[in-house]
XYZ file of C-alpha atoms in Angstrom:
516
model
C 85.615 -82.918 87.813
C 88.337 -80.258 87.794
C 90.312 -82.349 85.311
C 87.535 -81.936 82.754
C 88.321 -78.240 82.459
C 90.811 -77.581 79.684
C 93.470 -76.104 81.967
C 92.724 -78.619 84.707
C 95.176 -79.054 87.538
C 97.768 -76.781 85.974
C 95.609 -73.751 86.665
C 97.254 -73.911 90.112
C 100.326 -72.299 88.549
C 98.279 -69.170 87.788
C 98.711 -68.247 91.464
C 101.549 -70.465 92.711
C 105.253 -70.550 91.812
C 105.580 -74.059 93.273
C 103.105 -76.919 93.737
C 103.393 -80.088 95.822
C 101.015 -83.043 95.634
C 101.425 -85.595 98.412
C 99.422 -88.795 97.910
C 99.027 -92.127 99.661
C 96.803 -94.864 98.307
C 94.359 -96.536 100.700
C 95.806 -99.790 102.027
C 99.382 -98.911 100.969
C 102.282 -98.025 103.281
C 104.263 -95.833 100.907
C 103.375 -92.197 100.094
C 104.687 -90.138 97.168
C 105.279 -86.467 96.529
C 104.937 -84.809 93.117
C 106.762 -81.451 92.881
C 107.105 -78.773 90.222
C 108.098 -75.140 89.985
C 107.343 -75.176 86.218
C 110.970 -74.375 85.356
C 112.142 -77.905 84.544
C 109.286 -80.400 84.452
C 108.431 -82.218 87.694
C 109.791 -84.844 90.119
C 108.127 -87.760 91.933
C 109.758 -89.133 95.100
C 108.866 -91.283 98.067
C 107.856 -89.448 101.243
C 106.213 -89.952 104.611
C 102.505 -89.187 105.012
C 100.529 -90.433 108.035
C 97.108 -90.736 106.349
C 95.760 -92.078 103.078
C 94.415 -89.519 100.594
C 95.916 -86.473 98.907
C 97.230 -83.121 100.088
C 98.073 -80.244 97.735
C 100.368 -77.417 98.822
C 100.423 -74.201 96.801
C 103.324 -71.794 97.359
C 101.833 -68.487 96.245
C 103.642 -66.060 93.980
C 104.823 -62.725 95.330
C 102.419 -59.835 94.911
C 102.898 -57.556 91.936
C 101.505 -54.161 90.964
C 98.720 -55.922 89.049
C 97.989 -58.977 91.199
C 97.600 -59.566 94.937
C 98.162 -63.293 95.229
C 97.993 -63.309 99.016
C 94.255 -62.609 98.806
C 93.903 -66.385 98.447
C 95.216 -66.786 102.002
C 92.159 -64.939 103.294
C 89.505 -67.227 104.768
C 86.616 -65.069 103.537
C 87.965 -64.975 99.975
C 88.344 -68.763 99.891
C 84.842 -69.138 101.310
C 83.467 -66.775 98.629
C 85.152 -68.677 95.798
C 83.929 -72.048 97.020
C 80.415 -70.692 97.486
C 80.379 -69.212 93.979
C 81.858 -72.072 91.974
C 81.367 -75.244 94.017
C 78.352 -74.621 96.235
C 76.457 -77.552 94.709
C 79.228 -80.125 94.393
C 77.802 -83.309 95.931
C 80.435 -83.769 98.616
C 81.304 -81.464 101.521
C 84.073 -78.895 101.108
C 85.341 -78.082 104.591
C 87.767 -75.517 105.954
C 89.063 -74.431 109.318
C 87.381 -71.060 109.956
C 88.405 -68.664 112.706
C 85.449 -67.124 114.510
C 85.172 -64.929 117.566
C 83.095 -66.328 120.423
C 82.179 -65.106 123.856
C 84.015 -66.913 126.634
C 81.918 -68.944 129.008
C 81.010 -66.993 132.179
C 82.783 -63.907 130.833
C 82.178 -60.809 128.709
C 85.470 -61.340 126.867
C 85.767 -62.859 123.408
C 88.244 -65.387 122.075
C 89.150 -66.672 118.621
C 88.004 -70.222 118.026
C 88.903 -72.396 115.024
C 86.007 -74.506 113.732
C 85.910 -76.902 110.822
C 82.999 -75.675 108.714
C 81.340 -77.009 105.577
C 81.416 -74.208 102.996
C 79.042 -75.574 100.361
C 75.354 -76.462 100.552
C 75.854 -79.590 98.367
C 72.200 -80.194 97.390
C 70.941 -77.403 95.116
C 67.384 -76.193 95.496
C 66.556 -77.021 91.884
C 67.486 -80.698 92.422
C 64.925 -81.117 95.166
C 61.339 -82.249 94.549
C 59.067 -79.272 93.877
C 56.479 -80.688 96.277
C 58.994 -80.427 99.131
C 59.929 -76.777 98.485
C 57.994 -73.958 100.126
C 57.313 -70.629 98.432
C 59.423 -68.940 101.106
C 62.429 -71.077 100.111
C 62.071 -70.118 96.445
C 61.718 -66.458 97.378
C 64.752 -66.417 99.666
C 66.854 -68.283 97.112
C 65.890 -65.770 94.420
C 66.588 -62.692 96.542
C 69.932 -64.040 97.736
C 71.068 -65.364 94.351
C 69.978 -62.430 92.191
C 70.369 -59.504 94.597
C 66.734 -58.439 94.675
C 64.856 -57.079 97.689
C 61.427 -58.189 96.460
C 59.939 -61.652 96.038
C 59.671 -62.833 92.428
C 56.341 -62.499 90.653
C 56.577 -65.977 89.147
C 58.672 -69.095 89.788
C 59.202 -71.708 87.070
C 60.877 -74.888 88.327
C 61.313 -77.483 85.625
C 63.108 -80.830 85.297
C 63.541 -82.374 81.846
C 64.823 -85.869 81.107
C 65.469 -87.348 77.704
C 67.985 -86.948 74.917
C 69.154 -83.808 76.708
C 68.474 -83.638 80.438
C 68.516 -80.475 82.509
C 66.988 -78.700 85.469
C 65.948 -75.073 85.261
C 64.835 -72.643 87.928
C 63.493 -69.437 86.385
C 62.048 -66.288 87.926
C 60.057 -63.309 86.666
C 60.929 -60.323 88.891
C 58.098 -58.384 90.508
C 59.514 -55.149 89.070
C 62.170 -54.194 86.503
C 65.746 -53.608 87.723
C 66.807 -49.965 87.790
C 68.957 -50.363 84.656
C 66.618 -52.734 82.803
C 65.919 -50.496 79.808
C 69.531 -49.302 79.519
C 72.533 -50.648 77.630
C 74.156 -51.607 80.944
C 71.650 -54.385 81.596
C 72.926 -57.871 80.737
C 70.439 -60.629 80.058
C 71.155 -64.301 80.515
C 70.852 -67.251 82.872
C 73.428 -68.794 85.157
C 74.833 -71.998 83.694
C 75.796 -75.071 85.716
C 77.048 -78.490 84.727
C 76.410 -81.215 87.291
C 76.107 -78.582 89.998
C 79.388 -76.881 89.099
C 79.048 -73.207 88.219
C 80.205 -72.553 84.634
C 79.290 -68.969 83.888
C 77.054 -66.089 84.793
C 74.580 -64.511 82.351
C 74.745 -67.007 79.491
C 72.774 -64.821 77.072
C 72.171 -67.642 74.580
C 69.839 -69.381 77.039
C 67.074 -66.754 76.990
C 65.727 -64.863 73.946
C 65.781 -61.072 73.809
C 61.998 -60.753 74.078
C 62.121 -62.644 77.411
C 65.264 -60.932 78.683
C 63.494 -60.017 81.935
C 63.668 -63.656 83.096
C 66.341 -64.466 85.665
C 67.413 -67.904 86.787
C 69.694 -70.815 86.086
C 70.103 -73.996 84.079
C 71.947 -77.111 85.251
C 72.676 -79.873 82.743
C 74.794 -82.974 83.087
C 75.092 -83.150 79.295
C 77.162 -79.976 78.945
C 80.937 -79.954 78.911
C 82.578 -78.283 81.889
C 85.117 -76.507 79.704
C 82.561 -74.741 77.525
C 83.457 -71.141 76.700
C 81.346 -68.152 75.663
C 82.516 -68.639 72.076
C 81.524 -72.322 72.124
C 78.111 -71.467 73.571
C 77.073 -69.884 70.280
C 77.630 -73.138 68.397
C 76.661 -75.745 70.994
C 73.753 -77.796 69.627
C 72.686 -79.091 73.035
C 72.526 -75.584 74.427
C 70.334 -74.462 71.509
C 67.876 -77.274 72.268
C 67.754 -76.242 75.938
C 67.271 -72.583 74.960
C 64.341 -73.484 72.665
C 62.647 -75.460 75.423
C 63.164 -72.662 77.937
C 61.589 -70.158 75.522
C 58.534 -72.415 75.111
C 58.304 -72.860 78.878
C 58.311 -69.095 79.516
C 55.729 -68.503 76.791
C 53.499 -71.252 78.171
C 53.712 -69.855 81.709
C 52.828 -66.339 80.539
C 49.877 -67.657 78.533
C 48.572 -69.552 81.554
C 49.043 -66.495 83.767
C 47.047 -64.392 81.303
C 44.194 -66.916 81.289
C 44.103 -67.910 84.948
C 45.508 -64.939 86.874
C 44.630 -61.807 84.908
C 45.407 -59.391 87.742
C 48.962 -60.691 88.138
C 49.465 -60.755 84.386
C 48.430 -57.106 84.082
C 51.039 -56.238 86.719
C 53.603 -58.219 84.741
C 52.628 -56.469 81.513
C 52.898 -53.054 83.133
C 56.491 -53.921 84.047
C 57.663 -55.885 81.015
C 55.033 -55.567 78.267
C 57.249 -53.084 76.462
C 59.807 -55.867 76.011
C 57.246 -58.054 74.219
C 56.414 -55.150 71.889
C 60.088 -54.613 71.121
C 60.319 -58.340 70.395
C 57.817 -58.018 67.534
C 59.286 -54.760 66.243
C 62.961 -55.771 66.366
C 62.249 -59.110 64.666
C 60.489 -57.273 61.787
C 57.309 -59.139 62.702
C 58.851 -62.626 62.655
C 57.842 -63.128 66.314
C 54.321 -61.843 65.720
C 52.625 -65.256 66.032
C 54.524 -66.021 69.234
C 53.905 -62.762 71.052
C 50.762 -61.066 69.686
C 48.364 -62.881 72.028
C 50.423 -61.795 75.039
C 49.927 -58.088 74.276
C 47.536 -55.852 76.200
C 46.120 -52.480 75.137
C 43.816 -50.040 76.885
C 40.299 -50.166 75.474
C 38.557 -46.799 75.183
C 35.188 -48.533 75.263
C 35.818 -51.096 77.992
C 38.053 -48.697 79.970
C 40.444 -51.516 80.854
C 43.326 -53.491 79.385
C 42.286 -56.069 76.786
C 43.974 -58.478 74.376
C 43.738 -58.268 70.603
C 41.738 -61.472 70.661
C 39.204 -59.900 73.017
C 38.974 -56.822 70.790
C 38.228 -58.912 67.686
C 35.688 -61.070 69.536
C 33.775 -57.898 70.529
C 33.905 -56.182 67.120
C 30.612 -54.748 65.913
C 28.809 -56.156 62.890
C 30.191 -54.568 59.768
C 33.480 -53.556 61.417
C 36.426 -54.748 59.351
C 39.401 -52.983 60.977
C 41.044 -52.658 64.397
C 40.980 -48.964 65.281
C 43.686 -47.356 67.400
C 44.775 -43.890 68.470
C 48.157 -42.771 69.781
C 49.061 -40.325 72.524
C 50.941 -39.798 75.768
C 48.089 -40.609 78.183
C 44.609 -42.122 78.210
C 43.120 -38.714 78.971
C 44.800 -37.005 76.018
C 43.805 -39.771 73.594
C 40.175 -39.815 74.754
C 39.919 -36.082 73.962
C 41.367 -36.344 70.447
C 38.886 -35.042 67.841
C 39.772 -37.902 65.478
C 38.362 -40.479 67.899
C 34.835 -39.029 67.663
C 33.712 -40.560 64.383
C 34.803 -44.070 65.398
C 33.311 -43.778 68.862
C 30.077 -42.375 67.374
C 29.580 -45.680 65.545
C 30.129 -47.601 68.799
C 33.440 -49.034 67.577
C 36.149 -49.599 70.168
C 39.469 -47.739 69.964
C 42.728 -49.149 71.337
C 45.010 -46.597 72.995
C 48.681 -46.736 71.962
C 50.756 -44.992 74.637
C 54.262 -46.455 74.179
C 56.718 -44.989 71.682
C 57.232 -48.352 70.016
C 53.502 -49.084 69.522
C 52.968 -47.695 66.027
C 56.290 -49.068 64.777
C 55.298 -52.484 66.116
C 51.834 -52.230 64.513
C 53.465 -51.583 61.139
C 55.437 -54.821 61.540
C 52.322 -56.765 62.561
C 50.170 -55.346 59.714
C 47.072 -57.207 60.933
C 45.641 -59.526 63.551
C 43.321 -62.408 62.682
C 43.097 -60.974 59.139
C 41.866 -57.639 60.566
C 44.030 -54.684 59.526
C 45.035 -52.019 62.026
C 43.693 -48.527 61.326
C 45.011 -45.310 62.846
C 42.021 -43.012 63.456
C 44.268 -39.989 62.779
C 45.681 -41.182 59.479
C 44.122 -41.328 56.026
C 40.428 -41.886 55.294
C 38.445 -43.983 57.754
C 35.846 -45.003 55.129
C 33.055 -45.029 57.688
C 30.574 -42.967 55.662
C 27.656 -44.405 53.742
C 27.397 -43.739 50.018
C 24.848 -41.025 50.710
C 27.151 -39.349 53.264
C 30.073 -39.539 50.839
C 28.079 -37.830 48.083
C 26.930 -35.116 50.473
C 30.516 -34.501 51.599
C 31.768 -34.370 48.019
C 29.157 -31.689 47.284
C 30.236 -29.580 50.285
C 33.886 -29.835 49.206
C 32.973 -28.888 45.648
C 30.756 -25.971 46.712
C 33.567 -24.606 48.900
C 36.428 -25.468 46.571
C 37.758 -21.918 46.232
C 37.596 -21.348 50.004
C 39.483 -24.563 50.731
C 42.086 -23.764 48.071
C 42.575 -20.317 49.627
C 43.153 -21.904 53.035
C 45.608 -24.381 51.552
C 47.442 -21.612 49.686
C 47.625 -19.537 52.883
C 49.272 -22.443 54.709
C 51.606 -23.152 51.761
C 53.876 -26.152 52.370
C 52.595 -26.704 55.942
C 49.804 -28.960 54.653
C 49.276 -31.326 51.747
C 45.536 -30.643 51.705
C 42.631 -28.806 53.367
C 39.152 -30.316 53.246
C 35.865 -30.710 55.072
C 35.344 -34.049 56.771
C 32.793 -36.206 58.540
C 35.536 -37.405 60.920
C 34.575 -34.607 63.360
C 31.352 -34.359 65.350
C 31.679 -31.679 68.056
C 35.212 -30.435 67.383
C 35.807 -27.683 64.807
C 39.080 -28.840 63.277
C 41.761 -31.530 63.377
C 44.941 -32.634 61.680
C 45.185 -35.985 59.937
C 48.445 -37.469 58.718
C 48.871 -38.689 55.185
C 49.787 -42.317 54.509
C 53.278 -43.322 55.695
C 54.699 -41.565 58.752
C 52.103 -40.752 61.424
C 52.211 -37.861 63.890
C 53.278 -40.157 66.724
C 56.100 -41.575 64.605
C 57.175 -38.034 63.793
C 57.458 -37.200 67.499
C 59.425 -40.355 68.308
C 61.848 -40.089 65.374
C 62.539 -36.400 65.958
C 63.242 -37.024 69.645
C 66.032 -39.491 68.846
C 69.661 -38.502 69.566
C 70.675 -38.523 65.890
C 68.421 -35.503 65.340
C 66.245 -36.705 62.478
C 64.002 -34.097 60.888
C 60.930 -36.123 59.953
C 57.534 -34.652 59.156
C 54.271 -36.429 58.516
C 52.140 -35.130 55.667
C 49.534 -32.883 57.316
C 45.907 -32.726 56.151
C 43.763 -30.041 57.795
C 40.199 -31.263 58.178
C 37.323 -28.910 59.069
C 33.937 -29.848 60.515
C 31.314 -28.555 58.014
C 28.616 -28.713 60.705
C 30.478 -26.515 63.175
C 29.907 -22.774 63.529
C 33.607 -22.181 62.814
C 33.053 -23.285 59.210
C 30.237 -20.779 58.786
C 32.498 -18.097 60.267
C 35.258 -18.930 57.753
C 32.771 -18.830 54.887
C 31.606 -15.435 56.068
C 35.174 -14.078 56.346
C 36.020 -15.408 52.879
C 33.001 -13.703 51.352
C 33.159 -10.378 53.194
C 36.755 -9.905 54.385
C 38.970 -12.128 52.230
C 42.212 -10.447 53.291
C 41.709 -11.962 56.760
C 41.567 -15.546 55.481
C 45.332 -16.005 55.969
C 45.025 -15.210 59.692
C 42.100 -17.597 60.109
C 43.968 -20.337 58.262
C 47.007 -19.856 60.498
C 44.897 -19.909 63.658
C 43.065 -23.076 62.658
C 46.283 -24.827 61.736
C 48.072 -23.890 64.979
C 45.010 -24.920 66.961
C 45.024 -28.326 65.268
C 48.767 -28.705 65.970
C 48.251 -28.054 69.685
C 45.391 -30.566 69.853
C 47.673 -33.162 68.277
C 50.452 -32.420 70.773
C 52.756 -30.956 68.137
C 54.682 -27.712 68.577
C 53.685 -24.561 66.681
C 56.318 -22.601 64.781
C 55.561 -19.152 66.227
C 53.740 -19.153 69.595
C 54.016 -15.353 69.883
C 52.308 -14.769 66.525
C 49.604 -17.294 67.480
C 48.951 -15.458 70.755
C 48.865 -12.067 69.031
C 46.367 -13.274 66.412
C 44.025 -14.535 69.130
C 44.236 -11.199 70.931
C 43.547 -9.285 67.698
C 40.519 -11.488 67.002
C 39.166 -10.956 70.523
C 39.566 -7.180 70.176
C 37.787 -7.169 66.794
C 34.855 -9.170 68.172
C 34.379 -6.655 70.988
C 34.543 -3.495 68.891
């Protein structure tokens, strides 16, 4: 097996300045010794050797400032190397190990040399699944992948055919500490006929399933495959495609048959599925969209997009969503009122990537996504639209005065049927939404992005009557009222106001005036 590596036997000279190979064929009387110090080829001579078989002697190089070659004389280091690279070779690898044992009938200890087998020989993934207990899978996972918790899901698969392989995959019960950092390396361990080839072969698992840990063992792969060759190996690409389908199938089954466990999984790794759609510019939409979960404002639980569409009301043509930091903050947004008033469900988007992902998806089951805080909702009847147009026209000069007072802070000021109990709200123009603005401006490169702001006022609220009254009787105060309304709407939306001190002073002045 070693000979199938490119460097083969001559890798011995990486640590040794001289190598001897003594060999005696079974049934023969004569033994031979092959010697080389790499300086002038090699020699082969007759020698005496009591047993048949082969013995290799390595004369280690002297230590240097960069390399400690005598580490390979340490029993524990040899044991570690064998365990790492040859644990599943199908024949025993034995070594004399020195252990300390208590003397019989005494409290004293003595060193005892025992011939121990260093490798386990039969890998867990080669055994029949029916004969493996959950505890064995769990212990193997924790030992192999340095986790303290049992895995959430075990996927043990054996494939035979044009390309044969065994895979043992695990979904962790929680994300590693560095999972969402650049330090995290995805990938599966790669074996060929039980011989360890490399750790974290990233080509074996797609980015959107990077949370999966495990290993692949194939007898069809070359033992001397390198990381560069991995990228172009056709057999490895076939294995990777099958592994991706296996993971997707397991997640789909978990969603259907074990919803509680799937919701725990999604809480831990759902963000990765969302990034998969966003980073692929929507190319992975069909693969991943039915694995997504969103909080339903109506159902007050996590639901799929399919479940949302199945429960859509008659006449509803769009999938409504609202963005915010928490469920509580979203449920109190003024913009949600009009949609909720018509008994339409609203999906809560609470991850930074959500709206960017939605833009890549565009729709689901031919139903477009609609942000309740962006653009017109088109929920009004023709009669309601005409009535609203009349109110806007009758108050045209007032609305223009408010817009002029706010200058370039808004693109428009208008009355709206979007609000029911709330006095005022901000709506973003088409393009960048308020949530996108927050995310983009929080990035390290310091982008200065602003969504187009539309100030909408509830014509049925007492605040509108108050503004009308101020405009008619005390027009010079309209600028203060406009500023107060705008800052109030910013705070509701979770956006910062330009001058908190001025905002506070205006409120105090208004309170004093009302109590004169």
